[in-house]
XYZ file of C-alpha atoms in Angstrom:
347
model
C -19.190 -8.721 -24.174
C -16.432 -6.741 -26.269
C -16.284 -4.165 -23.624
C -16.096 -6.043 -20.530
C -12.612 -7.182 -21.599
C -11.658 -4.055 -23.344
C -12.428 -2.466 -19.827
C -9.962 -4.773 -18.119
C -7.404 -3.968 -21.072
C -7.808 -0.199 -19.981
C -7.517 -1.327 -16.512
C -4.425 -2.783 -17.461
C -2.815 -0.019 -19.457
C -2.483 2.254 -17.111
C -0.712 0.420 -14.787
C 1.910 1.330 -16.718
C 1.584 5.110 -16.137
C 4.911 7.042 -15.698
C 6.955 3.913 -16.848
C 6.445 3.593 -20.206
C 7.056 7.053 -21.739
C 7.444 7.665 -24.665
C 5.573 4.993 -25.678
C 1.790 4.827 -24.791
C 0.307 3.095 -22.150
C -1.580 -0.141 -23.480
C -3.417 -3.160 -22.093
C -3.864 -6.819 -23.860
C -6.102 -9.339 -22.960
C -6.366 -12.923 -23.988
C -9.759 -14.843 -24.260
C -10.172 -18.201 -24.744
C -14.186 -19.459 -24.791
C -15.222 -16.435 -22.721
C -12.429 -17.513 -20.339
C -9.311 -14.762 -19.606
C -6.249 -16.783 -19.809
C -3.618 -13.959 -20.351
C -2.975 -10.433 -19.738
C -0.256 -8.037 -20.094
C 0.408 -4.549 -20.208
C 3.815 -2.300 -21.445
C 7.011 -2.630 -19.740
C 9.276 0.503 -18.571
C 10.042 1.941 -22.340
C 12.543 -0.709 -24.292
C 10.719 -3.733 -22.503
C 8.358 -5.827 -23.947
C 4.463 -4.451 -25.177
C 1.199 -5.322 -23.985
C 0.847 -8.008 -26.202
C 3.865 -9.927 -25.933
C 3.221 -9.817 -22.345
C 0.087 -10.913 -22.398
C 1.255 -14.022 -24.623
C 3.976 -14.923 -22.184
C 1.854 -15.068 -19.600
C -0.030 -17.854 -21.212
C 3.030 -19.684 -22.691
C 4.559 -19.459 -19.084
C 1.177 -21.407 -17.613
C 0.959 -24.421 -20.342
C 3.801 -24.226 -22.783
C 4.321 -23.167 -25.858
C 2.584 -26.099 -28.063
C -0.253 -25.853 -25.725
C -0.574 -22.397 -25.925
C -0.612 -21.665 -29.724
C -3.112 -24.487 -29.891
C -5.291 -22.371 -27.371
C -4.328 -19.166 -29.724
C -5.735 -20.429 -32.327
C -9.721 -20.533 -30.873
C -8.644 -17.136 -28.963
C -9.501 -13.716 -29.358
C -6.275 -10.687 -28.037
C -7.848 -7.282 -26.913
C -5.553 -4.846 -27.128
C -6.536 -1.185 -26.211
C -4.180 0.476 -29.071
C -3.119 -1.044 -32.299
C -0.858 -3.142 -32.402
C 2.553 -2.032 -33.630
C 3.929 -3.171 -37.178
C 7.850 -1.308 -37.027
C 10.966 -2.160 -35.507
C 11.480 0.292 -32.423
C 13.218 -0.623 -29.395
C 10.965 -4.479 -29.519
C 9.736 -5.837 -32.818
C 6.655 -5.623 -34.387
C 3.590 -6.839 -32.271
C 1.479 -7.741 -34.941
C 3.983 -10.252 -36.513
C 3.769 -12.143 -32.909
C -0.134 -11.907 -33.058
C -0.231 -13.257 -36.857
C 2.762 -15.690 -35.646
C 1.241 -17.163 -32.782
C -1.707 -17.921 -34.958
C -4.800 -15.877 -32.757
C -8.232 -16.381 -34.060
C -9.570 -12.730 -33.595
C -8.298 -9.238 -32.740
C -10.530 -6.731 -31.012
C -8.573 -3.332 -30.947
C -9.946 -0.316 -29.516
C -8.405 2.636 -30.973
C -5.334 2.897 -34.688
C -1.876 4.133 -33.785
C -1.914 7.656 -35.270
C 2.324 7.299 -35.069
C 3.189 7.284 -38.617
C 4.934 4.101 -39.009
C 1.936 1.636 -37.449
C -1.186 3.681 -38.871
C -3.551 0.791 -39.618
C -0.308 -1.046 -40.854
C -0.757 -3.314 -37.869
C -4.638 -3.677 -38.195
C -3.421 -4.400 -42.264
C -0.968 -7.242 -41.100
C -3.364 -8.700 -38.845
C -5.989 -8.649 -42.146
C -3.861 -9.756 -44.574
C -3.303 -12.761 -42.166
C -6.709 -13.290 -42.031
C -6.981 -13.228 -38.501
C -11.124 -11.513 -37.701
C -10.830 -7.858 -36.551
C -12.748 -5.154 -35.346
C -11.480 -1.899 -34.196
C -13.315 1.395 -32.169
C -14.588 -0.780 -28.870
C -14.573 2.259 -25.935
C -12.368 3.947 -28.213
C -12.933 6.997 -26.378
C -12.028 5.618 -23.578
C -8.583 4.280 -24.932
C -7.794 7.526 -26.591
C -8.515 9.299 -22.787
C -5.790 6.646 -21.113
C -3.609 7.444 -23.844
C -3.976 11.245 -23.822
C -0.201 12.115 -23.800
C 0.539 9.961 -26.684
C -2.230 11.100 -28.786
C -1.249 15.138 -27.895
C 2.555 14.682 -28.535
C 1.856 13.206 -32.077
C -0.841 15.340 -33.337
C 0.582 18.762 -31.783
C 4.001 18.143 -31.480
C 4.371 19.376 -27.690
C 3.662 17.644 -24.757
C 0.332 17.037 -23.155
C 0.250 20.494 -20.075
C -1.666 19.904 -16.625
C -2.320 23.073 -15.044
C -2.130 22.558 -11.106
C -2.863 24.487 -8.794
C -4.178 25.246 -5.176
C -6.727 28.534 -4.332
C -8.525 29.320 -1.200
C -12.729 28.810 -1.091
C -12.907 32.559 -1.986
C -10.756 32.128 -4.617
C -7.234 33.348 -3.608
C -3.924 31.773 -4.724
C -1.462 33.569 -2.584
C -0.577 35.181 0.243
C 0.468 38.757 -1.044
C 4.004 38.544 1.331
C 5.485 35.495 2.639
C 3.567 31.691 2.258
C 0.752 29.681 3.706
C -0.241 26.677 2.824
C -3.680 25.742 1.345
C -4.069 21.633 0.454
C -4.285 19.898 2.741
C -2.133 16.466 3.878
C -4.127 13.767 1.488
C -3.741 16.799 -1.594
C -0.332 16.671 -1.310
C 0.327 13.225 -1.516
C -1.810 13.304 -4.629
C 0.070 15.612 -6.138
C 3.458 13.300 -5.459
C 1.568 10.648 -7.122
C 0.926 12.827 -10.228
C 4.514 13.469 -10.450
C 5.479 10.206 -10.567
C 2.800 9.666 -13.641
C 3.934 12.489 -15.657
C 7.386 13.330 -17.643
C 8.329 16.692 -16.426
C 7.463 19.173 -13.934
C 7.666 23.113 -14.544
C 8.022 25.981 -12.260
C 8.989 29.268 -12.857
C 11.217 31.567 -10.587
C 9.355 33.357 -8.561
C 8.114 30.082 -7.198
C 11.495 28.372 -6.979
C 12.615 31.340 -5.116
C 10.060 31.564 -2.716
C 8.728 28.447 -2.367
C 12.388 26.372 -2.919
C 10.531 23.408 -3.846
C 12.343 20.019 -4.718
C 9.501 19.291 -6.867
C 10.639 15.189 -6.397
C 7.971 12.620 -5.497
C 8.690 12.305 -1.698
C 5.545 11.423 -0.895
C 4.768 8.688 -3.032
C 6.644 5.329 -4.525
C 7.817 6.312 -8.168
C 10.166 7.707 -10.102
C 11.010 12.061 -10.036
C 10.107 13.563 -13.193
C 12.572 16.060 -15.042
C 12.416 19.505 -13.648
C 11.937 22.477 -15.481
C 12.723 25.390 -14.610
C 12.264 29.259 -15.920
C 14.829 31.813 -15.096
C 15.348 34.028 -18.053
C 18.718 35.898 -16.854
C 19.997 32.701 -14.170
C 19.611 34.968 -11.339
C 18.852 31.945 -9.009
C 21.079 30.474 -6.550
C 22.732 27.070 -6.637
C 21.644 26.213 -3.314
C 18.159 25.828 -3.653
C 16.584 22.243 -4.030
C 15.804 22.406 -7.657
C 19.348 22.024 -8.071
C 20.096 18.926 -5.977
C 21.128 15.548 -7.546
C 17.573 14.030 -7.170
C 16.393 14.193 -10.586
C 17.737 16.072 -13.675
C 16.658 19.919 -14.096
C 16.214 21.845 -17.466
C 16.991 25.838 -17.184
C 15.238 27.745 -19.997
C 17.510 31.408 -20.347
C 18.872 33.632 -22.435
C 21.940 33.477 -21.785
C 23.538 30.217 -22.816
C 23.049 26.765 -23.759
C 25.831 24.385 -21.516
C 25.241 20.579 -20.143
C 26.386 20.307 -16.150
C 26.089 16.800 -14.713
C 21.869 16.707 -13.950
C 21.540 20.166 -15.447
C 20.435 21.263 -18.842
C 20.857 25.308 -19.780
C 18.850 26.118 -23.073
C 18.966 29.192 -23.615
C 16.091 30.532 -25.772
C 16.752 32.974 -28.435
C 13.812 35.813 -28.527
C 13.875 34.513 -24.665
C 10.165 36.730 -24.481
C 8.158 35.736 -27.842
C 6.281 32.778 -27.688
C 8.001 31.651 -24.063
C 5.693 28.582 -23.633
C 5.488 27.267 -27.335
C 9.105 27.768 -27.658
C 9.302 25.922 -24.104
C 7.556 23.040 -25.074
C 8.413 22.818 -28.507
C 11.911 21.972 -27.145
C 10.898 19.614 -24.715
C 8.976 17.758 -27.524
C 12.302 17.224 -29.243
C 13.755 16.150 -26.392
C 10.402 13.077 -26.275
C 8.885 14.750 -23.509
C 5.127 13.581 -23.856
C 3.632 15.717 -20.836
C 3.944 18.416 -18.418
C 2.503 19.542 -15.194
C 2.739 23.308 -15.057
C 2.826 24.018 -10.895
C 3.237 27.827 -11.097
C 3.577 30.597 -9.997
C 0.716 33.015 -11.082
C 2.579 34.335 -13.579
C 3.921 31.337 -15.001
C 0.495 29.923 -15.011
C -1.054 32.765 -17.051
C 1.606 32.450 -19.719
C 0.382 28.721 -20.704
C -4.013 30.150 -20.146
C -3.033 33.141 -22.159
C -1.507 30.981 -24.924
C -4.029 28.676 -24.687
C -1.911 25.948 -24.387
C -3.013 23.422 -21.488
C -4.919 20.100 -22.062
C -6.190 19.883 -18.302
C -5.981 21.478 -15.183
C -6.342 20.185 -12.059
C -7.475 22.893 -9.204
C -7.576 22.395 -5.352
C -9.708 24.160 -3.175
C -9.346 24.727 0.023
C -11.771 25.002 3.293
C -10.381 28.073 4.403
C -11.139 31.572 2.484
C -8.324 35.213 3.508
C -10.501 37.891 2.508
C -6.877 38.984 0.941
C -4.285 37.816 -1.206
C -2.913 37.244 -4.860
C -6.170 36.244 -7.166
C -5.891 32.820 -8.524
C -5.875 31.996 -12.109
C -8.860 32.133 -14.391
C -9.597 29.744 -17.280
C -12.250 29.010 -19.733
C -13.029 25.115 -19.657
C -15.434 22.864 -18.916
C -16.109 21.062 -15.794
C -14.923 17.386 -16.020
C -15.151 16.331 -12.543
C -15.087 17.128 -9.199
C -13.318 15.042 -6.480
C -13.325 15.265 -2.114
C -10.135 14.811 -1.139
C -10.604 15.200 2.835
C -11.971 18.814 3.187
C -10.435 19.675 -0.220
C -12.274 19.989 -3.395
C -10.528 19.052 -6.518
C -11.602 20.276 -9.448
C -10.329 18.961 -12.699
C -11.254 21.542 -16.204
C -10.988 20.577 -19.837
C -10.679 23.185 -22.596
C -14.380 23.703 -24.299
């Protein structure tokens, strides 16, 4: 019974996906004699958590007496811990113990240092019933980013790209395309979940993408952007007013409007760690790494990429630029129209 409404709580969370960053996506669920009578899930980041949301939505039906009386013979699911600090809301396990709930069913701990089973611990000392680890792989999977950016200190990296049925990325001069139509708009929606989007410049100057979500309702993620001695031009899309760009260099460090130069000392040792070792300080909790080839090895070689999502086409040249290789493990494979999508974790 636990995991029917943890499901929905999962279900829940990530409706939240490319809103609430850098907080994680999470879900809350109120049941009252096997009866849902709440739900909530995170605002945009600096609005209100799962679970506060989920207890409005009662008090908003039957009133605040009413609903502490139905609290108190309820049980909250919540698919992450509930918080126990001060951040941009306050603590969400003071408003569970407040509000007086019967039972907590949480599916995975915070690992952020200052909740930590401190918020299971409130909820104890309260004696409010507990239990923690329903689908708890599950929640850690919706919360993927979250997890990464704590425990490795970078952001989660999606590797994406798109390679012919016999396996060719590239033509070897000029460009052809090889998603098709539905791919595309896929890929908009991915930007829209995700914080930041990286090219390098080969691929900016070839391709002049505008890497924004056209396609698809949401909000542009930051751009980044590799060009070691700022050799590109200003007029190419990247550098348009539609969302804010990031130029790793080595040549200076300078803030212009929607632009960001860092310049990178040792601009050739360690390029991706230093790359998203800054982006981690500046709470960037993931990363879709679009290319080109080269840009794409870097992150393989380093072996730093959490997932990478690969399209393949109908069509096969015969002739082009190889596409990338990795060592992972098949997670699953998707139609999208007469595309395959392939999607690899590490092994």
């Amino acid at each position: 019974m636990h995991n029917q409404y943890m499901k929905r709580c999962l279900e829940l969370a990530v409706l939240g996906a490319g809103k609430t960053s850098p907080n994680p996506m999470v879900g809350a669920v109120i049941v009252h004699n096997g009866e849902i009578i709440g739900e909530g899930y995170t605002s945009p980041y600096g609005g209100p958590h799962a679970e506060v949301n989920a207890v409005r939505s009662v008090i908003d039906q039957v009133g605040e007496a009413k609903a502490r009386e139905l609290f108190s013979e309820s049980t909250i699911y919540v698919s992450l811990e509930p918080c126990a600090h001060f951040g941009k809301t306050p603590p969400c396990a003071d408003m569970i113990v407040d509000m007086g709930f019967k039972e907590a069913v949480i599916a995975c701990l915070d690992p952020f240092a200052k909740v930590n089973g401190l918020g299971l611990k409130k909820l104890q000392d309260a004696g409010i019933r507990t239990e923690v680890g329903v689908m708890e792989d599950d929640a850690k999977w919706v919360n993927r980013r979250f997890f990464t950016k704590l425990k490795e200190f970078r952001p989660y990296v999606i590797l994406k790209w798109a390679e012919t049925a016999d396996g060719y990325f590239a033509p070897v001069l000029g460009q052809r395309w090889i998603s098709n139509q539905a791919s595309k708009q896929l890929v908009h929606k991915w930007r829209s979940e995700e914080d930041a989007i990286l090219v390098g410049k080969r691929t900016a100057e070839l391709d002049n993408p505008s890497l924004t979500v056209r396609e698809w309702q949401g909000r542009n993620p930051k751009r980044i952007l590799i060009d070691k001695n700022l050799e590109l031009p200003e007029s190419l899309s990247i550098f348009d007013e539609a969302a804010e760009t990031i130029i790793f260099n080595a040549k200076k460090t300078d803030w212009q409007g929607n632009r960001k130069y860092i310049e990178l000392e040792n601009f050739d040792l360690y390029l991706p760690q230093q790359i998203l070792y800054q982006l981690y300080l500046m709470d960037v909790q993931s990363i879709i790494v679009e290319g080109g080839r080269k840009t794409l090895d870097l992150f393989i070689q380093a072996g730093l990429w959490d997932e990478a999502r690969v399209f393949v086409g109908a069509e096969s040249w015969a002739e082009g630029i190889q596409a990338p290789k990795l060592i992972g493990d098949l997670k699953e494979e998707i139609q999208v129209g007469s595309d395959q999508l392939k999607i690899y974790l590490p092994n």
